[in-house]
Tab-separated table of C-alpha atoms and ligand atoms in Angstrom:
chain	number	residue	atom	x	y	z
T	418	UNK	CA	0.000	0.000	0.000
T	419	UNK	CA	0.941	3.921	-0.794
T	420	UNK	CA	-0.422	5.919	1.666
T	421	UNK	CA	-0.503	9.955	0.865
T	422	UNK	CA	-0.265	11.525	4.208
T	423	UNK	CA	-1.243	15.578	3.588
T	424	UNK	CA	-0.911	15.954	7.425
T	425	UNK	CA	-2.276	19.364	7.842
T	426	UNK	CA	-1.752	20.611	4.246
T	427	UNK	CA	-3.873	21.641	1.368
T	428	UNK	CA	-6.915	23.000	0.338
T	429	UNK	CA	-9.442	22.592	-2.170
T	430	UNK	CA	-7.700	23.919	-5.161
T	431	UNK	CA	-4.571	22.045	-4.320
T	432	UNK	CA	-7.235	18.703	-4.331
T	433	UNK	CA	-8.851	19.310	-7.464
T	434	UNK	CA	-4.887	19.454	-9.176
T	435	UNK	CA	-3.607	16.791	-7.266
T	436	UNK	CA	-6.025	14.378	-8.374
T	437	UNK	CA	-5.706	15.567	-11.953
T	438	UNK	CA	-2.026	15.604	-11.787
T	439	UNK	CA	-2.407	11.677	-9.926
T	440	UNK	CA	-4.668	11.146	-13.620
T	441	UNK	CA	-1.772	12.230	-15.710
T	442	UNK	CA	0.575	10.623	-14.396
T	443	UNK	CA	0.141	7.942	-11.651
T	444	UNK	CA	0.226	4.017	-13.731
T	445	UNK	CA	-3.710	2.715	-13.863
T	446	UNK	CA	-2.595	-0.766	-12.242
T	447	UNK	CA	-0.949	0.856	-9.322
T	448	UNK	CA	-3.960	3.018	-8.068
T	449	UNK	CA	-6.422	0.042	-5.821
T	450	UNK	CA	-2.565	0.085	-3.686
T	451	UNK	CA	-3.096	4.076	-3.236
T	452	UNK	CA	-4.322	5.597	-0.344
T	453	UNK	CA	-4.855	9.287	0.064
T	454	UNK	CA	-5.182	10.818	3.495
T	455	UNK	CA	-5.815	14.296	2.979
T	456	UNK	CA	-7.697	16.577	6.109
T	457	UNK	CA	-10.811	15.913	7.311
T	458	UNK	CA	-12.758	18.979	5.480
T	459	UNK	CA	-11.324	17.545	2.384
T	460	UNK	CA	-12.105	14.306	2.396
T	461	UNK	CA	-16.029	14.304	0.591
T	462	UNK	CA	-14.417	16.576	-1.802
T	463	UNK	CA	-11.842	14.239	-2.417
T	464	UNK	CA	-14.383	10.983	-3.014
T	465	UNK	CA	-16.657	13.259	-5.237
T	466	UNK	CA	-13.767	13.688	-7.804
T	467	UNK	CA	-12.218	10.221	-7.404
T	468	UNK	CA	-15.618	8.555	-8.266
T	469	UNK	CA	-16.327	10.846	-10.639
T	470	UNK	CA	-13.353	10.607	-12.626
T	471	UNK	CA	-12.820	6.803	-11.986
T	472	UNK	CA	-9.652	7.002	-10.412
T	473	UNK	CA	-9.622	4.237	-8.115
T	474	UNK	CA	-7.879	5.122	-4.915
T	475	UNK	CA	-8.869	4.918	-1.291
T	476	UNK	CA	-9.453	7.587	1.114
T	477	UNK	CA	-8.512	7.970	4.579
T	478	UNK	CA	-8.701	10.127	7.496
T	479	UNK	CA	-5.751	10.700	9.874
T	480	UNK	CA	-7.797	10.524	12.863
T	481	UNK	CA	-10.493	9.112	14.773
T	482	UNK	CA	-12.502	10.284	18.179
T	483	UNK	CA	-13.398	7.232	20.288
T	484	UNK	CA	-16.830	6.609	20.639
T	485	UNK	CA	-16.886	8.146	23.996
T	486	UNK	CA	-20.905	9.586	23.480
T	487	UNK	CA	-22.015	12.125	20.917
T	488	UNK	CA	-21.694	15.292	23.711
T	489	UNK	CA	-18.075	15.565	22.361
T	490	UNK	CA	-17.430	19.137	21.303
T	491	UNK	CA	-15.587	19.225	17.889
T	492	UNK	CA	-15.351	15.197	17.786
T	493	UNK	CA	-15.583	13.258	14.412
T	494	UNK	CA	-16.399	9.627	14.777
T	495	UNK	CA	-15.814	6.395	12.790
T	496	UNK	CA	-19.103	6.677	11.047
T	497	UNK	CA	-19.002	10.485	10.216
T	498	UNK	CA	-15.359	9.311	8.273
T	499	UNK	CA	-17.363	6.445	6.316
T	500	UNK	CA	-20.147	9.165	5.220
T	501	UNK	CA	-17.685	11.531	3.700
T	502	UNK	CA	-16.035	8.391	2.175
T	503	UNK	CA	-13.058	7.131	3.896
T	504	UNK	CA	-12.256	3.501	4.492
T	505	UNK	CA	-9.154	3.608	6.163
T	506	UNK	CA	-8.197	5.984	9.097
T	507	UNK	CA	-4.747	6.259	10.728
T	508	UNK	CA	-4.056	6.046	14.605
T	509	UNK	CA	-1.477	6.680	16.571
T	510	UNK	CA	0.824	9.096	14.646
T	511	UNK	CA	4.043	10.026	16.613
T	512	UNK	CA	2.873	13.871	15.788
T	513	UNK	CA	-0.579	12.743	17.772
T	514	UNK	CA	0.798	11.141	20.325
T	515	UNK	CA	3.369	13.410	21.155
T	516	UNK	CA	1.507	16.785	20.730
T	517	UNK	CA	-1.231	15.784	22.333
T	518	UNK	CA	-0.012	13.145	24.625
T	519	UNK	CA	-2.298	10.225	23.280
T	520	UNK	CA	-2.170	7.383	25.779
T	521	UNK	CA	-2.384	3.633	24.989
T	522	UNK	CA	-5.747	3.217	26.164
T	523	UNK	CA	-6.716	5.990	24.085
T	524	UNK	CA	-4.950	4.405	21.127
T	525	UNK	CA	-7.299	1.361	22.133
T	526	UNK	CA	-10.660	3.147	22.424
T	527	UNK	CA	-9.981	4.640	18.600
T	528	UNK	CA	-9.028	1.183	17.423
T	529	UNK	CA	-11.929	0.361	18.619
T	530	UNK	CA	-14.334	3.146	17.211
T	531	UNK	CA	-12.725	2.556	13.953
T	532	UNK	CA	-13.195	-0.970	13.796
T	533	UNK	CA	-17.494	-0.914	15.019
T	534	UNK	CA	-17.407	1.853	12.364
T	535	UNK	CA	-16.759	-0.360	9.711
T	536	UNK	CA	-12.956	1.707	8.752
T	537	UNK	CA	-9.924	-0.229	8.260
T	538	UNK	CA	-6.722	0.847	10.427
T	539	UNK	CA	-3.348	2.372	9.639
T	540	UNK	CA	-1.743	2.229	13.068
T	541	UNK	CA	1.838	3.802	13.448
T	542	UNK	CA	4.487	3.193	15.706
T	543	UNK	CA	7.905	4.074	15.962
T	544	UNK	CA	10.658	4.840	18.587
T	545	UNK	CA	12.021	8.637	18.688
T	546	UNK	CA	15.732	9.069	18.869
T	547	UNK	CA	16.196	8.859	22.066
T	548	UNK	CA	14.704	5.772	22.649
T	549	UNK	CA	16.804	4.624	19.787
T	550	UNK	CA	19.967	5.906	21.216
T	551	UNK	CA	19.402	4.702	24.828
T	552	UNK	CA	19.082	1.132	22.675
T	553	UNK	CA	15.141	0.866	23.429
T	554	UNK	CA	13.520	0.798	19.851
T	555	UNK	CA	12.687	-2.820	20.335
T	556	UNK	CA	11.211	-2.001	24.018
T	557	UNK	CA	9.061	0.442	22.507
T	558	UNK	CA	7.754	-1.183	19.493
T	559	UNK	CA	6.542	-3.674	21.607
T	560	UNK	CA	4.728	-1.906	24.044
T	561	UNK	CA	3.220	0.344	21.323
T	562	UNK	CA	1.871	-2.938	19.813
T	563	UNK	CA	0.195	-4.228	22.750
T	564	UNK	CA	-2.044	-1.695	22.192
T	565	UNK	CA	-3.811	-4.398	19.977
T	566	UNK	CA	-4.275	-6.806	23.400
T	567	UNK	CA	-7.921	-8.309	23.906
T	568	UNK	CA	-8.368	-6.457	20.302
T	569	UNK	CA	-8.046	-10.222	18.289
T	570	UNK	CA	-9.047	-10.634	14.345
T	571	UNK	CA	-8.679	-6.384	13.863
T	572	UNK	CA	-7.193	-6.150	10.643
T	573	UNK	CA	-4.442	-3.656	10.355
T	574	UNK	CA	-1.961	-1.566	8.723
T	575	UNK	CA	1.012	-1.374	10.762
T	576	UNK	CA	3.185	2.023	9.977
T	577	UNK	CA	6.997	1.355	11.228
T	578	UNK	CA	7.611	5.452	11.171
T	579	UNK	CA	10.761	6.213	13.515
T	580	UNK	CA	10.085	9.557	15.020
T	581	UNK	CA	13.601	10.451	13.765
T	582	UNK	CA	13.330	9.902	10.267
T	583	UNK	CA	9.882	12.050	9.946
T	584	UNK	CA	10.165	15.226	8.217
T	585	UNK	CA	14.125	15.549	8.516
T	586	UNK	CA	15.167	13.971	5.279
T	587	UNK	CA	16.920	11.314	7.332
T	588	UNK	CA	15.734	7.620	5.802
T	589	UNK	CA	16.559	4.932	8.349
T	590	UNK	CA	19.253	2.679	6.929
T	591	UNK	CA	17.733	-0.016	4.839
T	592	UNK	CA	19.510	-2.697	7.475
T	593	UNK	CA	17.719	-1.129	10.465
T	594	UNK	CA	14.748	-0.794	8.331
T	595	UNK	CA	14.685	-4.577	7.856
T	596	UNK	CA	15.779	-5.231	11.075
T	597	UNK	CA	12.749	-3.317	12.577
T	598	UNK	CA	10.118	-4.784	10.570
T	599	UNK	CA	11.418	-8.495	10.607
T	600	UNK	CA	11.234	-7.916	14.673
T	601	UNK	CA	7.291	-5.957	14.010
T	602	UNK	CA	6.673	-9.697	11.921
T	603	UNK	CA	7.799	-11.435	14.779
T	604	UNK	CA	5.586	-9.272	17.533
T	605	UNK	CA	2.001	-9.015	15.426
T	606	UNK	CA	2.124	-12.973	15.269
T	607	UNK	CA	3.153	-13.231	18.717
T	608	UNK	CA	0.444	-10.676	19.862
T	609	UNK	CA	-2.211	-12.255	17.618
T	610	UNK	CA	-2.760	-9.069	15.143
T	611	UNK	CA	-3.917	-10.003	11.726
T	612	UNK	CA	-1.311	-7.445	9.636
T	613	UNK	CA	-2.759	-7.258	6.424
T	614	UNK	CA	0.358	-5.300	5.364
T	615	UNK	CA	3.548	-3.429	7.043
T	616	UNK	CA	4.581	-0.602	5.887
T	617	UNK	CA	7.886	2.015	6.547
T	618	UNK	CA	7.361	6.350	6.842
T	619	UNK	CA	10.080	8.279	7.532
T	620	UNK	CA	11.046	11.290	4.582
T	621	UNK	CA	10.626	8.469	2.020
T	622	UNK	CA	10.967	9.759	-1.350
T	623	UNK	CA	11.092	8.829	-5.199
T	624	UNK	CA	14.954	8.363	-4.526
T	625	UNK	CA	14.744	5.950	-1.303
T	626	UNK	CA	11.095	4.422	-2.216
T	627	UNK	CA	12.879	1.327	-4.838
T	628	UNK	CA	15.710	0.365	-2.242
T	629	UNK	CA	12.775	0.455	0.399
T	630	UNK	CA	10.718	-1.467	-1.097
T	631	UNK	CA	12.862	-4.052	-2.341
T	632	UNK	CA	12.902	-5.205	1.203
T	633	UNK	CA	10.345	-8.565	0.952
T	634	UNK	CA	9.242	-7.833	4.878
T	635	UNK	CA	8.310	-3.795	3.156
T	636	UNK	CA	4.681	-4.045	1.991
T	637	UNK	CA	4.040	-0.273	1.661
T	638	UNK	CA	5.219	2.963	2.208
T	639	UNK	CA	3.554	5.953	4.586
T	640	UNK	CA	4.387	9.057	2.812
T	641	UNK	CA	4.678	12.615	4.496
T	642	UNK	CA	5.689	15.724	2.606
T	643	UNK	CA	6.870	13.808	-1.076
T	644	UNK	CA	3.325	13.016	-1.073
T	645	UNK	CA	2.101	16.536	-1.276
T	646	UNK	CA	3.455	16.894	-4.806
T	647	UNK	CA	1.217	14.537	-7.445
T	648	UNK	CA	3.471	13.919	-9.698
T	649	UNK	CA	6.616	12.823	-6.460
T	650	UNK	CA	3.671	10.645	-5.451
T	651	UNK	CA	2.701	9.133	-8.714
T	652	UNK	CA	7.397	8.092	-9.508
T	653	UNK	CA	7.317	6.254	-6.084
T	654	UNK	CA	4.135	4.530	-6.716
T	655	UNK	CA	5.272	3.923	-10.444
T	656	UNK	CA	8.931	2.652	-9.774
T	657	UNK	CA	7.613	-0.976	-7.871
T	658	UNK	CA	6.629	-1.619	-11.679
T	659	UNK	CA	9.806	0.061	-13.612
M	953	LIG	P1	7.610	12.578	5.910
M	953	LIG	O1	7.504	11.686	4.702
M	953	LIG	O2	7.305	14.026	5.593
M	953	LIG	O3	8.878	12.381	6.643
M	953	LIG	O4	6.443	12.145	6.899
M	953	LIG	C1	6.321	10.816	7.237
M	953	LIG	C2	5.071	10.655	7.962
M	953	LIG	O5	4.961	11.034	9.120
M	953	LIG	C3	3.944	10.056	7.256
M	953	LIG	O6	2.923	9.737	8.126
């Protein structure tokens, strides 16, 4: 899977070109393996045009509220994401949990939400540097994953996204990259998740995407700001089949 993350970026002009530019030039065959996350407000504009005009890819949102109740000032639940058409959401993106100090048993009530709401899951996880230099990453990892306990038979996208690599231009070295993800294998079938796919974020672009991806324990790629430009987008998704 490709999955555009727009983070907070964009607006509705920028949309309408993207997804002309994504017509142009992003390969027919590749486009059921695309997913594009742009903001919330975007998102029904974003399914409008991509039904309209055919084009094949998936939407997601980048966030979920748990179903807490519906007196939830400025919340957006699982089912409000379906109606605008999203079928994926993300959960647990470093910038989330760090900004706004999201909790594992927060983490669980949206994996929750999303999954009554009918929305498949892109949960991310990733060590910051830090952790990596104090020789934790595997510590972490797993104790982001057990996020997924009593949650058995949720289907999920695991993002491997080290906190250091995002938005610095720094691509974690394709040994720790493997390394990382055989170890993320290991944990999901230890902790009973059914992975549908794993894929690496981290300032992936079209000239790190092909060594990335030649890893066989890389099924995708979660793409930050090289995602923002339609045509970027459209070489990294094209190159698997170059
Ligand atoms: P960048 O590709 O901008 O580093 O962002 C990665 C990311 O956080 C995607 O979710």
């Amino acid at each position: 899977m490709f999955i555009a993350n727009w983070k907070m970026n964009g607006s509705e002009a920028m949309l309408k070109i993207w997804l002309a530019e994504i017509k142009e030039n992003l390969n027919q065959d590749a486009r059921s393996s695309c997913i594009l996350c742009p903001p919330v407000c975007f998102i029904s504009q974003a399914s409008k045009i991509i039904q309209r005009d055919d084009l094949g890819l998936a939407i997601g949102a980048q966030d979920v509220d748990p179903e807490i109740h519906s007196a939830l000032t400025g919340g957006i639940s699982g089912s409000m994401l379906k109606d605008l058409g999203s079928e994926y959401v993300i959960v647990g993106h470093s910038e989330r949990r760090v900004n706004f100090n999201e909790s594992s048993s927060l983490l669980k009530s949206k994996l929750e939400a999303a999954t009554i709401s009918g929305l498949k899951v892109i949960f991310c996880i990733g060590e910051s540097l830090e952790e990596k230099e104090a020789g934790k990453s595997f510590e972490v990892l797993e104790n982001q994953l057990k996020v997924y306990n009593s949650l058995t038979n949720l289907e999920s996208i695991i993002a491997y996204e080290p906190v250091w690599a995002i938005g610095t231009g720094k691509v974690a070295e394709i040994s720790y990259i493997s390394e990382m993800h055989n170890f993320i294998i290991e944990k999901t079938k230890e902790l009973n998740i059914n992975l549908i796919s794993l894929a690496y974020g981290g300032s992936v672009n079209s000239s790190s995407s092909k060594e990335i991806l030649s890893l066989e324990e890389v099924n995708g790629l979660l793409i930050g700001g090289a995602s923002l430009e339609a045509k970027e987008f459209s070489k990294i998704v094209n190159s698997i089949e170059n």
